PDB file of C-alpha atoms in Angstrom:
ATOM      1  CA  MET A   1     108.872 -32.554  -8.969  1.00 49.00           C
ATOM      2  CA  SER A   2     104.824 -33.363  -9.799  1.00 66.00           C
ATOM      3  CA  ARG A   3     102.670 -31.815  -7.080  1.00 73.00           C
ATOM      4  CA  TYR A   4     100.961 -35.140  -7.018  1.00 76.00           C
ATOM      5  CA  LEU A   5     103.994 -36.774  -5.443  1.00 88.00           C
ATOM      6  CA  GLU A   6     102.752 -35.045  -2.069  1.00 93.00           C
ATOM      7  CA  VAL A   7     100.691 -37.268  -0.547  1.00 97.00           C
ATOM      8  CA  LEU A   8      97.478 -36.649   1.272  1.00 98.00           C
ATOM      9  CA  THR A   9      96.683 -35.165   4.630  1.00 98.00           C
ATOM     10  CA  PRO A  10      94.255 -34.033   6.482  1.00 98.00           C
ATOM     11  CA  GLN A  11      95.263 -30.062   6.292  1.00 98.00           C
ATOM     12  CA  ASN A  12      95.232 -30.150   2.901  1.00 98.00           C
ATOM     13  CA  SER A  13      92.743 -32.392   1.266  1.00 98.00           C
ATOM     14  CA  GLN A  14      89.541 -31.188   1.418  1.00 98.00           C
ATOM     15  CA  LEU A  15      86.381 -32.787  -0.339  1.00 99.00           C
ATOM     16  CA  ILE A  16      83.031 -32.779  -2.283  1.00 99.00           C
ATOM     17  CA  PHE A  17      80.406 -35.888  -3.103  1.00 98.00           C
ATOM     18  CA  ILE A  18      78.432 -34.193  -6.173  1.00 98.00           C
ATOM     19  CA  ASP A  19      74.735 -35.516  -6.009  1.00 98.00           C
ATOM     20  CA  GLN A  20      74.606 -38.507  -3.901  1.00 98.00           C
ATOM     21  CA  GLN A  21      71.216 -39.075  -4.738  1.00 98.00           C
ATOM     22  CA  PRO A  22      68.345 -42.430  -4.964  1.00 97.00           C
ATOM     23  CA  GLN A  23      67.500 -41.064  -8.303  1.00 96.00           C
ATOM     24  CA  MET A  24      71.357 -40.721  -9.916  1.00 97.00           C
ATOM     25  CA  ALA A  25      71.845 -43.862  -7.750  1.00 98.00           C
ATOM     26  CA  PHE A  26      69.104 -45.816 -10.129  1.00 97.00           C
ATOM     27  CA  GLY A  27      71.090 -45.813 -12.502  1.00 97.00           C
ATOM     28  CA  VAL A  28      74.201 -46.944 -11.487  1.00 98.00           C
ATOM     29  CA  GLN A  29      75.253 -49.559 -13.201  1.00 98.00           C
ATOM     30  CA  SER A  30      79.403 -49.808 -13.024  1.00 98.00           C
ATOM     31  CA  ILE A  31      79.243 -50.909  -9.293  1.00 98.00           C
ATOM     32  CA  ASP A  32      76.520 -52.492  -6.371  1.00 98.00           C
ATOM     33  CA  ARG A  33      74.376 -49.587  -5.252  1.00 98.00           C
ATOM     34  CA  GLN A  34      74.834 -50.489  -2.064  1.00 98.00           C
ATOM     35  CA  THR A  35      78.218 -50.938  -2.088  1.00 98.00           C
ATOM     36  CA  LEU A  36      78.807 -47.592  -3.401  1.00 98.00           C
ATOM     37  CA  LYS A  37      76.726 -45.930  -0.407  1.00 98.00           C
ATOM     38  CA  ASN A  38      78.780 -48.265   1.945  1.00 98.00           C
ATOM     39  CA  ASN A  39      81.774 -46.703   0.461  1.00 98.00           C
ATOM     40  CA  VAL A  40      80.292 -43.102   0.347  1.00 98.00           C
ATOM     41  CA  VAL A  41      79.668 -43.230   4.122  1.00 98.00           C
ATOM     42  CA  GLY A  42      83.142 -44.853   4.512  1.00 98.00           C
ATOM     43  CA  LEU A  43      84.567 -41.515   3.370  1.00 98.00           C
ATOM     44  CA  ALA A  44      81.735 -39.285   4.716  1.00 98.00           C
ATOM     45  CA  LYS A  45      83.139 -41.133   8.336  1.00 98.00           C
ATOM     46  CA  ALA A  46      86.818 -40.451   7.175  1.00 98.00           C
ATOM     47  CA  ALA A  47      86.572 -36.347   6.106  1.00 98.00           C
ATOM     48  CA  LYS A  48      84.552 -36.004   9.600  1.00 98.00           C
ATOM     49  CA  ALA A  49      87.361 -38.130  12.105  1.00 98.00           C
ATOM     50  CA  PHE A  50      90.075 -35.682  10.446  1.00 98.00           C
ATOM     51  CA  LYS A  51      87.959 -32.829  10.826  1.00 98.00           C
ATOM     52  CA  VAL A  52      88.246 -32.868   6.523  1.00 98.00           C
ATOM     53  CA  PRO A  53      86.126 -29.900   5.321  1.00 98.00           C
ATOM     54  CA  THR A  54      82.878 -31.033   3.784  1.00 98.00           C
ATOM     55  CA  THR A  55      81.106 -29.921   0.516  1.00 98.00           C
ATOM     56  CA  ILE A  56      77.214 -31.496  -0.219  1.00 98.00           C
ATOM     57  CA  THR A  57      75.877 -30.227  -3.528  1.00 98.00           C
ATOM     58  CA  THR A  58      72.630 -31.873  -5.177  1.00 98.00           C
ATOM     59  CA  VAL A  59      71.172 -31.430  -8.417  1.00 97.00           C
ATOM     60  CA  GLU A  60      67.510 -30.937  -9.513  1.00 94.00           C
ATOM     61  CA  THR A  61      66.675 -32.224  -5.656  1.00 94.00           C
ATOM     62  CA  GLU A  62      62.791 -31.994  -5.406  1.00 94.00           C
ATOM     63  CA  ALA A  63      62.206 -32.279  -9.702  1.00 92.00           C
ATOM     64  CA  PHE A  64      64.074 -34.947 -10.060  1.00 91.00           C
ATOM     65  CA  SER A  65      67.036 -36.223  -8.001  1.00 95.00           C
ATOM     66  CA  GLY A  66      65.723 -36.886  -4.305  1.00 95.00           C
ATOM     67  CA  HIS A  67      67.097 -35.932  -0.974  1.00 97.00           C
ATOM     68  CA  THR A  68      70.709 -36.714  -1.069  1.00 98.00           C
ATOM     69  CA  TYR A  69      71.548 -40.160   1.659  1.00 97.00           C
ATOM     70  CA  PRO A  70      70.600 -39.918   4.823  1.00 97.00           C
ATOM     71  CA  GLU A  71      73.525 -41.950   6.088  1.00 98.00           C
ATOM     72  CA  LEU A  72      75.489 -39.661   4.252  1.00 98.00           C
ATOM     73  CA  LEU A  73      73.620 -36.334   5.821  1.00 98.00           C
ATOM     74  CA  ALA A  74      73.646 -38.408   9.269  1.00 98.00           C
ATOM     75  CA  VAL A  75      77.223 -37.528   9.528  1.00 98.00           C
ATOM     76  CA  PHE A  76      77.160 -34.147   8.717  1.00 98.00           C
ATOM     77  CA  PRO A  77      74.149 -32.833   9.919  1.00 97.00           C
ATOM     78  CA  GLU A  78      75.163 -29.502  10.350  1.00 96.00           C
ATOM     79  CA  ASN A  79      76.438 -28.997   6.603  1.00 97.00           C
ATOM     80  CA  THR A  80      74.635 -26.674   4.021  1.00 97.00           C
ATOM     81  CA  ILE A  81      73.701 -28.398   1.015  1.00 98.00           C
ATOM     82  CA  LEU A  82      74.501 -26.475  -2.311  1.00 98.00           C
ATOM     83  CA  GLU A  83      71.182 -27.095  -4.956  1.00 98.00           C
ATOM     84  CA  ARG A  84      72.276 -26.189  -8.419  1.00 98.00           C
ATOM     85  CA  SER A  85      70.600 -26.407 -12.292  1.00 97.00           C
ATOM     86  CA  SER A  86      73.816 -27.635 -13.873  1.00 97.00           C
ATOM     87  CA  MET A  87      74.849 -30.704 -14.121  1.00 97.00           C
ATOM     88  CA  ASN A  88      78.881 -29.112 -13.364  1.00 98.00           C
ATOM     89  CA  SER A  89      78.812 -28.163 -10.488  1.00 98.00           C
ATOM     90  CA  TRP A  90      81.628 -26.089 -11.465  1.00 98.00           C
ATOM     91  CA  ASP A  91      79.116 -23.720 -12.764  1.00 98.00           C
ATOM     92  CA  ASP A  92      77.598 -23.110  -9.125  1.00 98.00           C
ATOM     93  CA  GLN A  93      78.892 -20.465  -7.835  1.00 98.00           C
ATOM     94  CA  ASN A  94      78.225 -21.115  -4.235  1.00 98.00           C
ATOM     95  CA  VAL A  95      80.368 -24.567  -4.925  1.00 98.00           C
ATOM     96  CA  ARG A  96      83.025 -22.470  -6.572  1.00 98.00           C
ATOM     97  CA  ASP A  97      83.093 -20.337  -3.009  1.00 98.00           C
ATOM     98  CA  ALA A  98      83.574 -23.198  -0.901  1.00 98.00           C
ATOM     99  CA  LEU A  99      86.112 -24.973  -1.930  1.00 98.00           C
ATOM    100  CA  ALA A 100      88.401 -21.556  -2.924  1.00 98.00           C
ATOM    101  CA  LYS A 101      87.340 -20.902   1.017  1.00 98.00           C
ATOM    102  CA  ASN A 102      89.011 -23.954   1.773  1.00 98.00           C
ATOM    103  CA  ALA A 103      91.494 -24.240  -1.240  1.00 98.00           C
ATOM    104  CA  ALA A 104      92.850 -20.394   0.470  1.00 98.00           C
ATOM    105  CA  ASN A 105      93.821 -22.275   3.486  1.00 97.00           C
ATOM    106  CA  GLY A 106      95.991 -24.137   2.222  1.00 97.00           C
ATOM    107  CA  ARG A 107      93.668 -27.949   1.125  1.00 98.00           C
ATOM    108  CA  LYS A 108      93.669 -27.631  -2.619  1.00 98.00           C
ATOM    109  CA  LYS A 109      93.598 -31.389  -2.866  1.00 98.00           C
ATOM    110  CA  VAL A 110      89.778 -31.608  -3.760  1.00 98.00           C
ATOM    111  CA  VAL A 111      88.854 -35.337  -3.058  1.00 98.00           C
ATOM    112  CA  VAL A 112      85.838 -36.078  -4.632  1.00 99.00           C
ATOM    113  CA  SER A 113      82.779 -38.640  -4.474  1.00 98.00           C
ATOM    114  CA  GLY A 114      79.820 -38.196  -7.043  1.00 98.00           C
ATOM    115  CA  LEU A 115      77.465 -39.782  -9.500  1.00 98.00           C
ATOM    116  CA  TRP A 116      77.476 -40.198 -12.540  1.00 98.00           C
ATOM    117  CA  THR A 117      81.463 -40.424 -13.280  1.00 98.00           C
ATOM    118  CA  GLU A 118      80.242 -39.708 -16.962  1.00 98.00           C
ATOM    119  CA  VAL A 119      79.350 -36.208 -16.412  1.00 98.00           C
ATOM    120  CA  CYS A 120      78.871 -34.391 -12.937  1.00 98.00           C
ATOM    121  CA  ASN A 121      82.367 -35.785 -12.388  1.00 98.00           C
ATOM    122  CA  THR A 122      83.749 -36.108 -15.240  1.00 98.00           C
ATOM    123  CA  THR A 123      82.438 -32.007 -16.444  1.00 98.00           C
ATOM    124  CA  PHE A 124      83.772 -31.160 -12.673  1.00 98.00           C
ATOM    125  CA  ALA A 125      86.526 -32.407 -12.888  1.00 98.00           C
ATOM    126  CA  LEU A 126      87.696 -30.793 -16.587  1.00 98.00           C
ATOM    127  CA  SER A 127      86.415 -27.250 -15.589  1.00 98.00           C
ATOM    128  CA  CYS A 128      87.428 -26.883 -11.889  1.00 98.00           C
ATOM    129  CA  MET A 129      91.325 -27.776 -13.403  1.00 98.00           C
ATOM    130  CA  HIS A 130      90.940 -25.757 -16.214  1.00 98.00           C
ATOM    131  CA  ASP A 131      90.176 -22.203 -14.024  1.00 98.00           C
ATOM    132  CA  THR A 132      92.203 -22.979 -10.947  1.00 98.00           C
ATOM    133  CA  ASP A 133      95.865 -24.732  -9.545  1.00 97.00           C
ATOM    134  CA  TYR A 134      92.866 -27.172  -7.111  1.00 98.00           C
ATOM    135  CA  GLU A 135      94.235 -30.766  -7.813  1.00 98.00           C
ATOM    136  CA  ILE A 136      91.343 -33.336  -7.850  1.00 98.00           C
ATOM    137  CA  TYR A 137      91.442 -36.731  -6.951  1.00 98.00           C
ATOM    138  CA  MET A 138      88.992 -38.671  -7.722  1.00 98.00           C
ATOM    139  CA  VAL A 139      87.273 -41.818  -5.572  1.00 98.00           C
ATOM    140  CA  ALA A 140      87.221 -44.383  -8.368  1.00 98.00           C
ATOM    141  CA  ASP A 141      84.995 -46.233  -6.249  1.00 98.00           C
ATOM    142  CA  ALA A 142      82.821 -43.939  -4.363  1.00 98.00           C
ATOM    143  CA  SER A 143      81.469 -43.067  -7.177  1.00 98.00           C
ATOM    144  CA  GLY A 144      79.502 -44.655 -10.051  1.00 98.00           C
ATOM    145  CA  GLY A 145      78.100 -44.462 -14.167  1.00 98.00           C
ATOM    146  CA  THR A 146      75.125 -45.455 -16.344  1.00 98.00           C
ATOM    147  CA  SER A 147      77.524 -48.648 -16.769  1.00 98.00           C
ATOM    148  CA  ALA A 148      80.641 -49.723 -16.527  1.00 98.00           C
ATOM    149  CA  ASP A 149      82.185 -49.018 -19.786  1.00 98.00           C
ATOM    150  CA  ALA A 150      80.945 -45.306 -19.164  1.00 98.00           C
ATOM    151  CA  HIS A 151      82.303 -45.316 -15.633  1.00 98.00           C
ATOM    152  CA  LYS A 152      85.880 -46.282 -16.461  1.00 98.00           C
ATOM    153  CA  TYR A 153      86.203 -44.166 -19.356  1.00 98.00           C
ATOM    154  CA  ALA A 154      85.196 -41.420 -18.017  1.00 98.00           C
ATOM    155  CA  MET A 155      87.503 -42.288 -15.373  1.00 98.00           C
ATOM    156  CA  ASP A 156      90.363 -42.849 -17.818  1.00 98.00           C
ATOM    157  CA  ARG A 157      90.085 -39.332 -19.579  1.00 98.00           C
ATOM    158  CA  MET A 158      89.549 -37.539 -15.987  1.00 98.00           C
ATOM    159  CA  VAL A 159      93.217 -39.676 -15.471  1.00 98.00           C
ATOM    160  CA  GLN A 160      94.859 -38.270 -18.717  1.00 98.00           C
ATOM    161  CA  ALA A 161      93.596 -34.553 -18.169  1.00 97.00           C
ATOM    162  CA  GLY A 162      96.022 -34.738 -14.789  1.00 96.00           C
ATOM    163  CA  CYS A 163      93.157 -36.488 -12.289  1.00 98.00           C
ATOM    164  CA  VAL A 164      94.088 -39.386  -9.821  1.00 98.00           C
ATOM    165  CA  PRO A 165      92.288 -42.110  -9.125  1.00 98.00           C
ATOM    166  CA  VAL A 166      91.761 -43.710  -5.663  1.00 98.00           C
ATOM    167  CA  THR A 167      89.593 -45.584  -3.434  1.00 98.00           C
ATOM    168  CA  TRP A 168      87.426 -44.662  -0.647  1.00 98.00           C
ATOM    169  CA  GLN A 169      89.595 -46.633   1.743  1.00 98.00           C
ATOM    170  CA  GLN A 170      93.092 -45.546   0.161  1.00 98.00           C
ATOM    171  CA  VAL A 171      92.231 -41.762   1.128  1.00 98.00           C
ATOM    172  CA  LEU A 172      90.688 -42.949   4.484  1.00 98.00           C
ATOM    173  CA  LEU A 173      94.523 -44.868   5.294  1.00 98.00           C
ATOM    174  CA  GLU A 174      96.494 -42.003   3.542  1.00 98.00           C
ATOM    175  CA  TRP A 175      95.111 -39.441   6.194  1.00 98.00           C
ATOM    176  CA  GLN A 176      95.938 -41.519   8.763  1.00 98.00           C
ATOM    177  CA  ARG A 177      99.164 -42.181   8.021  1.00 98.00           C
ATOM    178  CA  ASP A 178     100.559 -43.563  11.044  1.00 98.00           C
ATOM    179  CA  TRP A 179      99.378 -45.765  13.695  1.00 96.00           C
ATOM    180  CA  ALA A 180     101.234 -44.148  16.265  1.00 97.00           C
ATOM    181  CA  ARG A 181      98.652 -41.468  15.190  1.00 97.00           C
ATOM    182  CA  ARG A 182      96.286 -41.890  18.575  1.00 97.00           C
ATOM    183  CA  GLU A 183      94.192 -39.317  18.133  1.00 97.00           C
ATOM    184  CA  THR A 184      92.430 -41.008  15.433  1.00 98.00           C
ATOM    185  CA  TYR A 185      93.184 -44.716  15.825  1.00 97.00           C
ATOM    186  CA  ASP A 186      89.868 -45.861  17.135  1.00 95.00           C
ATOM    187  CA  ALA A 187      87.446 -43.132  14.694  1.00 97.00           C
ATOM    188  CA  VAL A 188      89.758 -44.840  12.371  1.00 98.00           C
ATOM    189  CA  THR A 189      89.946 -49.102  13.013  1.00 96.00           C
ATOM    190  CA  THR A 190      86.119 -48.046  14.328  1.00 96.00           C
ATOM    191  CA  ILE A 191      85.400 -46.821  10.299  1.00 98.00           C
ATOM    192  CA  VAL A 192      87.357 -50.217   9.364  1.00 97.00           C
ATOM    193  CA  LYS A 193      85.175 -52.338  11.248  1.00 96.00           C
ATOM    194  CA  GLU A 194      81.720 -50.647   9.708  1.00 96.00           C
ATOM    195  CA  HIS A 195      82.143 -50.097   6.300  1.00 97.00           C
ATOM    196  CA  SER A 196      85.988 -52.396   5.203  1.00 96.00           C
ATOM    197  CA  GLY A 197      84.462 -55.671   4.467  1.00 95.00           C
ATOM    198  CA  ALA A 198      86.629 -58.452   4.594  1.00 95.00           C
ATOM    199  CA  TYR A 199      89.385 -56.247   6.143  1.00 94.00           C
ATOM    200  CA  GLY A 200      87.430 -54.440   8.713  1.00 93.00           C
ATOM    201  CA  MET A 201      86.098 -58.644   9.865  1.00 94.00           C
ATOM    202  CA  GLY A 202      89.954 -59.092   9.901  1.00 94.00           C
ATOM    203  CA  VAL A 203      90.089 -56.643  12.635  1.00 93.00           C
ATOM    204  CA  ASP A 204      87.093 -57.388  15.297  1.00 92.00           C
ATOM    205  CA  TYR A 205      88.549 -61.210  15.046  1.00 92.00           C
ATOM    206  CA  ALA A 206      92.264 -59.297  15.678  1.00 92.00           C
ATOM    207  CA  TYR A 207      90.822 -57.039  18.474  1.00 88.00           C
ATOM    208  CA  THR A 208      88.616 -60.396  19.874  1.00 90.00           C
ATOM    209  CA  HIS A 209      90.723 -63.246  19.726  1.00 90.00           C
ATOM    210  CA  VAL A 210      94.199 -62.502  19.560  1.00 88.00           C
ATOM    211  CA  HIS A 211      93.610 -59.080  21.090  1.00 90.00           C
ATOM    212  CA  LYS A 212      91.052 -60.319  24.189  1.00 91.00           C
ATOM    213  CA  ALA A 213      88.939 -56.925  23.204  1.00 88.00           C
ATOM    214  CA  ALA A 214      85.404 -56.644  24.712  1.00 90.00           C
ATOM    215  CA  GLU A 215      82.809 -57.412  21.981  1.00 89.00           C
ATOM    216  CA  ARG A 216      81.930 -54.110  19.995  1.00 89.00           C
ATOM    217  CA  VAL A 217      78.372 -55.177  20.574  1.00 91.00           C
ATOM    218  CA  THR A 218      75.880 -56.822  23.765  1.00 93.00           C
ATOM    219  CA  HIS A 219      74.457 -59.671  22.578  1.00 95.00           C
ATOM    220  CA  GLY A 220      72.170 -62.981  24.184  1.00 96.00           C
ATOM    221  CA  LYS A 221      73.975 -65.567  25.625  1.00 95.00           C
ATOM    222  CA  ARG A 222      75.429 -67.747  23.829  1.00 93.00           C
ATOM    223  CA  ILE A 223      74.325 -71.254  24.613  1.00 95.00           C
ATOM    224  CA  GLY A 224      74.924 -75.088  23.537  1.00 94.00           C
ATOM    225  CA  PRO A 225      76.206 -77.048  21.747  1.00 95.00           C
ATOM    226  CA  ASN A 226      73.326 -79.307  22.455  1.00 96.00           C
ATOM    227  CA  PRO A 227      73.455 -82.724  20.179  1.00 96.00           C
ATOM    228  CA  ALA A 228      70.125 -83.514  19.405  1.00 96.00           C
ATOM    229  CA  LYS A 229      68.961 -87.076  20.109  1.00 93.00           C
TER     230      LYS A 229
END
């Protein structure tokens, strides 16, 4: 039986963010960049909610790429940021050690979000799988390439090599799995409301109009209508 038939759980997963930095994002053309950042931060909040160990690695921060998105760092203010010189994260021993520490605890499913898909993601995924028995789950909509083709064919190449393509919301809901798991229910629905677009809007609507829950924010008094004479 293929090991990939085992679904993602908070216990068998770890997450790595590769080069989620502004100069790298400037070159992304495969996805709207604001959507990209939204998805990255949503994925980060999911990992935080489920206590999934998360590695953040960067390249050429001071010389070229800039600082990691502050919205991402705000989710993990305690994390050490692993700086590299190589485009391939697997070439850096600190990255290898961080992943190995988690893998030793049964977390061999490595969820990956990075820039660019065709360079940093692909080289990391292929090298990591070549050297270890880790499984790579590539988050397609929390990664980006320099063109739609660059992203697509990089994803194709990685899938052919054995990577599993996923989306950030898929990862979130796979970790939750059962709405009866009340310990993470509120955190998940909060992430959905903030980052899941129409799905999140629907949850807000259902909570307030169907279940009569309070609105998420306080606001000024609503007045009117007052038709003009």
